Structure formats: C-alpha cells, structure tokens
Tab-separated table of C-alpha atoms in Angstrom:
chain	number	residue	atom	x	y	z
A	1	UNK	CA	-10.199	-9.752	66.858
A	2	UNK	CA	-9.413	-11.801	63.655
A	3	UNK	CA	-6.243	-14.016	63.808
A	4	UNK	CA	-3.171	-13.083	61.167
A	5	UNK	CA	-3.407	-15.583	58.424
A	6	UNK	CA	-1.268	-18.236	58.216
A	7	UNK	CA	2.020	-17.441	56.768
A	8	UNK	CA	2.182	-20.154	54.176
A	9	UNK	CA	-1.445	-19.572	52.989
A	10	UNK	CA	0.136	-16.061	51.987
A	11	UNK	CA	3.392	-17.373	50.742
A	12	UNK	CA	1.411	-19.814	48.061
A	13	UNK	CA	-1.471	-16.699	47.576
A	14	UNK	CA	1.817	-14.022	46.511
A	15	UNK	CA	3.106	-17.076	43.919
A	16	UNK	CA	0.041	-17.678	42.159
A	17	UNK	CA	-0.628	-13.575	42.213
A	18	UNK	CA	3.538	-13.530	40.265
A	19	UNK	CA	2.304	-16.521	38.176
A	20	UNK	CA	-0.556	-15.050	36.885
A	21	UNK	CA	1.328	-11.903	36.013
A	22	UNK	CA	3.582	-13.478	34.182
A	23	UNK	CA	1.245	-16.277	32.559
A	24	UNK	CA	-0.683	-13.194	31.262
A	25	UNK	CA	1.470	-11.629	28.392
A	26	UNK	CA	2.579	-15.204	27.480
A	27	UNK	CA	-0.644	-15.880	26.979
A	28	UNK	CA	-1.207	-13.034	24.795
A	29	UNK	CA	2.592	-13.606	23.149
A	30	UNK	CA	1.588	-16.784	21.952
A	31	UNK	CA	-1.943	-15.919	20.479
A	32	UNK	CA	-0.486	-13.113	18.894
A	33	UNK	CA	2.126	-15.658	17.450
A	34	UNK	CA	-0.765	-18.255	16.174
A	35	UNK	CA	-2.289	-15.439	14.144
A	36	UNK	CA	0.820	-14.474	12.227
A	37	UNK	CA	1.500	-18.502	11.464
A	38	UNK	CA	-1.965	-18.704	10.450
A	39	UNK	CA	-1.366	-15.744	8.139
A	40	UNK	CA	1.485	-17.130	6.541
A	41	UNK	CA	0.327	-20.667	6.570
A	42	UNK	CA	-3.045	-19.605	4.520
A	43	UNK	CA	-1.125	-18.584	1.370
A	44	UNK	CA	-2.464	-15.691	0.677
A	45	UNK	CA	-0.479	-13.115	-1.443
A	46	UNK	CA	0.503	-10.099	1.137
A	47	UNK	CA	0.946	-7.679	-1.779
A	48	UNK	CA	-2.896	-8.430	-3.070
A	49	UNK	CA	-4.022	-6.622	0.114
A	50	UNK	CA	-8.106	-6.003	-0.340
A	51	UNK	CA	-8.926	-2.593	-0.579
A	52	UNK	CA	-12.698	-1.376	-0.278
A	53	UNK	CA	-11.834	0.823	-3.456
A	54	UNK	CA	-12.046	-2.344	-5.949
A	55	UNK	CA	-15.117	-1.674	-8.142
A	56	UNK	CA	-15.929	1.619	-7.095
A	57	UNK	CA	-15.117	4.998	-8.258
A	58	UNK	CA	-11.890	6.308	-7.949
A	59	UNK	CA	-11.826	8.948	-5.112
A	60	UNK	CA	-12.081	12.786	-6.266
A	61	UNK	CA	-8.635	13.475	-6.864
A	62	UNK	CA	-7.264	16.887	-7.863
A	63	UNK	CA	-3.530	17.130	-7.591
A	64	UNK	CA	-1.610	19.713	-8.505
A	65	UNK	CA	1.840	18.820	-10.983
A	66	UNK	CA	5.425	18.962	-9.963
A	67	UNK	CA	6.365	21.934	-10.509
A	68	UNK	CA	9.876	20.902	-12.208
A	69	UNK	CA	8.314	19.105	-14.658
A	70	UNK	CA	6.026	20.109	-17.532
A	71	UNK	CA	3.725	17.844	-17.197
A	72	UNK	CA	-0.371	17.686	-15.535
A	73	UNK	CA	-1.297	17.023	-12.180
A	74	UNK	CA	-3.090	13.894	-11.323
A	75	UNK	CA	-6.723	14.697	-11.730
A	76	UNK	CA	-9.503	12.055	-11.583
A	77	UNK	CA	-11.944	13.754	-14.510
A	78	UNK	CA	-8.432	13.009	-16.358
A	79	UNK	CA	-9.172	8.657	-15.602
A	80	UNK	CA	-12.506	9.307	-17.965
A	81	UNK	CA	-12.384	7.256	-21.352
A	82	UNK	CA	-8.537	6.173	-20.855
A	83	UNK	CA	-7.297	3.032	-18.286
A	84	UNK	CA	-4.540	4.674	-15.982
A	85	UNK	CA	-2.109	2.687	-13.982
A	86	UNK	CA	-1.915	5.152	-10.819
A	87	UNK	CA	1.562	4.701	-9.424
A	88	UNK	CA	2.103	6.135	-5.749
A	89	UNK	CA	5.690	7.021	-5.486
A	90	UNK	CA	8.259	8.931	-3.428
A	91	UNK	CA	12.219	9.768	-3.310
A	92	UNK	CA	12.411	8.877	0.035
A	93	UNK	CA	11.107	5.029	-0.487
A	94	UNK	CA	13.660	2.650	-1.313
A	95	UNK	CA	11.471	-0.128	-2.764
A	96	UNK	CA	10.124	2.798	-5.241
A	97	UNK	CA	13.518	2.823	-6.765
A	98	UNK	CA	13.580	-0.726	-7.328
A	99	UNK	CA	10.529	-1.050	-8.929
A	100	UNK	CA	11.298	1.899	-10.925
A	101	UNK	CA	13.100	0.295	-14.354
A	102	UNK	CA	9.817	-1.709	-14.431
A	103	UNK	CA	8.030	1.556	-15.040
A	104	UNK	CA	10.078	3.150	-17.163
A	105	UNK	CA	9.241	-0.274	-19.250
A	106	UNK	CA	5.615	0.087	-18.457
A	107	UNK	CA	5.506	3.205	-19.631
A	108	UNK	CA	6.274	2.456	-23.390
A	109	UNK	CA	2.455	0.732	-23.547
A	110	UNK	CA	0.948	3.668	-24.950
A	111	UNK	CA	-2.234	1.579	-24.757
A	112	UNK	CA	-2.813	3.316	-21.051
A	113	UNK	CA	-1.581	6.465	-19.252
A	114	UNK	CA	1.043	5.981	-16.288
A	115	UNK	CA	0.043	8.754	-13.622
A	116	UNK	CA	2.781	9.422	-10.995
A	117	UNK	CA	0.842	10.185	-7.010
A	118	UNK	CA	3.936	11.493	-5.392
A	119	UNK	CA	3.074	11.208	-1.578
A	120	UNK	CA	4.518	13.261	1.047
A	121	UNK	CA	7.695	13.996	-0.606
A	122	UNK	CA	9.369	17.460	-0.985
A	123	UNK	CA	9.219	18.695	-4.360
A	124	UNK	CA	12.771	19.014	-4.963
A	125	UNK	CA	13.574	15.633	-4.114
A	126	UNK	CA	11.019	14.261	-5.934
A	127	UNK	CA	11.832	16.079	-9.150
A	128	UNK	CA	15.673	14.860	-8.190
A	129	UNK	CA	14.438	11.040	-8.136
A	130	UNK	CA	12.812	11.462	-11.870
A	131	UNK	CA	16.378	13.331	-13.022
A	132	UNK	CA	18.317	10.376	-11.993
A	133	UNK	CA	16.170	7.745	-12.845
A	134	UNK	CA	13.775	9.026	-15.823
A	135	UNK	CA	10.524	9.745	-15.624
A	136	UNK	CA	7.954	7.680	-16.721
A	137	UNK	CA	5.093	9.237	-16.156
A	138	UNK	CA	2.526	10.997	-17.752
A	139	UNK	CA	1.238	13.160	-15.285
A	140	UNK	CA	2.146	13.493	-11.886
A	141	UNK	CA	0.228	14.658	-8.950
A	142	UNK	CA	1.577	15.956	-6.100
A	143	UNK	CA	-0.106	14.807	-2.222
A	144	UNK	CA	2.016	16.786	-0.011
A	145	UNK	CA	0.069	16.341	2.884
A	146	UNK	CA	-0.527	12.767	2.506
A	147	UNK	CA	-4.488	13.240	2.313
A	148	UNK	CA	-5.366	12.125	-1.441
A	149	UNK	CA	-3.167	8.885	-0.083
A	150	UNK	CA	-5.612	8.317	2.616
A	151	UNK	CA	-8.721	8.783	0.104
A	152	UNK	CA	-7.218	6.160	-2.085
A	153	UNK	CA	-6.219	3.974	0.737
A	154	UNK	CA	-2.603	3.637	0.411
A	155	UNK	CA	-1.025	1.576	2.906
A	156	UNK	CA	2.776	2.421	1.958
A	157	UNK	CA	4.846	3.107	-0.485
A	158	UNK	CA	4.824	1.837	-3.657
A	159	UNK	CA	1.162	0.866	-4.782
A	160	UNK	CA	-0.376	0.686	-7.882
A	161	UNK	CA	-3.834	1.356	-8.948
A	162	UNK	CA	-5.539	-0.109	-12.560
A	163	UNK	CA	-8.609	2.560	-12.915
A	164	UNK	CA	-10.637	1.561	-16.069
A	165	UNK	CA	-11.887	3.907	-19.298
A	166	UNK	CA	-15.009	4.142	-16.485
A	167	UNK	CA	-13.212	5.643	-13.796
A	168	UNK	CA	-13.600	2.615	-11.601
A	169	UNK	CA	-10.359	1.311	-9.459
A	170	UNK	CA	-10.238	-2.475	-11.439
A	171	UNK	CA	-7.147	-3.640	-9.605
A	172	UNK	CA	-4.896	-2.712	-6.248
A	173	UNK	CA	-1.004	-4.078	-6.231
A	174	UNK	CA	1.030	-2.981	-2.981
A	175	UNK	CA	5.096	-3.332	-3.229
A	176	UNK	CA	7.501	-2.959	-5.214
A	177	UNK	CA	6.444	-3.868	-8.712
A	178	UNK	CA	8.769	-6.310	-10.594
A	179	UNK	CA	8.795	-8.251	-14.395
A	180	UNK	CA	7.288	-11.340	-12.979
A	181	UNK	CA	4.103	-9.827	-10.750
A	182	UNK	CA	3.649	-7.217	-14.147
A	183	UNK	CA	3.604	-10.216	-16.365
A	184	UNK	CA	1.217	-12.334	-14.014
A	185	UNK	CA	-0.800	-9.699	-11.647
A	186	UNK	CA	-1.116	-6.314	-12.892
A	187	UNK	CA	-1.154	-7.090	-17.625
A	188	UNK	CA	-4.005	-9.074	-16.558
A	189	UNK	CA	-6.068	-6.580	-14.848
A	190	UNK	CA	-4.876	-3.759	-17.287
A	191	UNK	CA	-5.832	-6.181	-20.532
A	192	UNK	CA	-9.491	-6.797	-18.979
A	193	UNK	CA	-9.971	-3.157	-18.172
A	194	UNK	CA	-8.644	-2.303	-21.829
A	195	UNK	CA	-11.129	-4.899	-23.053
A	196	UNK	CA	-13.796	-3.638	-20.667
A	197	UNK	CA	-16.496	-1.666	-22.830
A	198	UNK	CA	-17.570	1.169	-20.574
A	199	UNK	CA	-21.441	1.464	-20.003
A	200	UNK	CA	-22.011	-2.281	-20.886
C-alpha cells in the first residue's frame, strides 16, 4: 500500500503547475512584442511591402467596366506597349478617398494610363464615389468577388501597381498615396518604366 504524499510536496507541485501556466503566454506576449520592436526599429518602409509580382508578368486580368461609366474594363492585353499605374480602389475604404485628389492630379500625365481595379465594392456605390469625387481613371475594372485582388496580391485597400510598356509589374505602393510618396516613390518607378525600352 503506497503512503499519501506529503501535503507540502503537493502544495509546492500545484504552484509551479499555476506558474507555468501563467509564465507560458507571457512568454509568448513578450516574443511576440520583440518582433514588432524589431520591425519598427529596422526602418523599413511598411507601405514598400515586397510582393512576389515585382518583375514578373502582370497576372491575366480580364475585368469587366462599371457599368455607369463609359469607359473599358481593366484588361491586361490592354498593359501591352503603354505603362499603367493600376490603382485598386473602393467606396467603402476611407484611405481611398484621401488619396483620391492625388489621382485626379496623376491623372493629367497623359504620358501613362491610370486604370481603376475596383475591389469588392457594389457597383452603385462605386459609381457614387467617382460622381462625388471625379473620376480619374481611364478604365476601370470591376473585381466583385475579390479574386483578380488575390491574383495581383493586394493586401488592402488602396495599392498601386506601375506595369511597364512590357506588361511586367515594375513597382508595388500599398496606402494611401499622397504628393510627397508620388514625388519620391512611385514618379521614379513610372519615369524608369517610361524610359524602359521594351525587348532590350
């Protein structure tokens, strides 16, 4: 017959069994909190967020338009021989309507085409959006579903695309464009892709 064990043995076992459980998720709190400093602390630009589009082809795309609107869908045979800025936009996204005057200034460059994506938006609204704020697109394709987003790897919403004269995605901004990141991220990559000769 085994003898109980001794009650203070079991006493010091149950507090290192509640210290453990609690040590655990601190544990995990404060890696977790090391990795966002570390993140911060490294400099890096959040909005230049790599994409494993950069220097490839832009995915098949074949949008239809907004309906309320005359203009083309968002087709990617359309990116051929032409650089297009690819804007993803909706009515619903806040930041989208901030960046928006910087569009409508973008879009008197007639150097490149300004394609609306409009992702997972109702048609109405959308069309709603471009009434109130103008429209400074050139075409606009509509992604409904969200899918064509996913092709192109959109995170959120805004992003902007630079696809060169060869169809190849040059450059990937994510936020809300504004004067400053136009002038110092995106001109750049949109005057080397208009400099780019394709085929060379």
């Amino acid at each position: 017959m085994t003898e109980p064990a001794h009650p203070q043995l079991e006493a010091r076992s149950g507090r290192r069994r509640r210290l453990s459980v609690l040590l655990v998720p601190l544990i995990l709190f404060g890696v977790l909190v090391a990795f966002f400093l570390a993140q911060l602390m490294s400099g890096r630009d959040a909005s230049t967020v790599p994409s494993a589009l950069i220097n490839r082809p832009a995915p098949q795309t074949d949008l239809p338009p907004l309906a309320a609107t005359s203009l083309p869908g968002l087709r990617s045979a359309d990116f051929l021989g032409k650089v297009t800025l690819v804007n993803v936009f909706a009515s619903w996204c806040a930041p989208c309507r901030e960046e928006h005057p910087v569009l409508l200034a973008l879009s008197r460059d007639e150097r490149f085409t300004l394609a609306g994506l409009n992702y997972k938006d109702a048609q109405d609204n959308a069309a709603g959006f471009l009434r109130e704020l103008g429209n400074p697109y050139d075409a606009i394709g509509v992604d409904a579903s969200g899918r064509t987003g996913i092709d192109w790897g959109v995170y959120g919403v805004p992003e902007t695309f630079v696809v060169g004269r060869d169809g190849i995605i040059a450059f990937k901004f994510v936020g809300p464009l504004s004067a400053e990141t136009v002038r110092h991220e995106l001109m750049p990559a949109v005057e080397a892709a208009l400099a780019e000769v394709p085929g060379a």
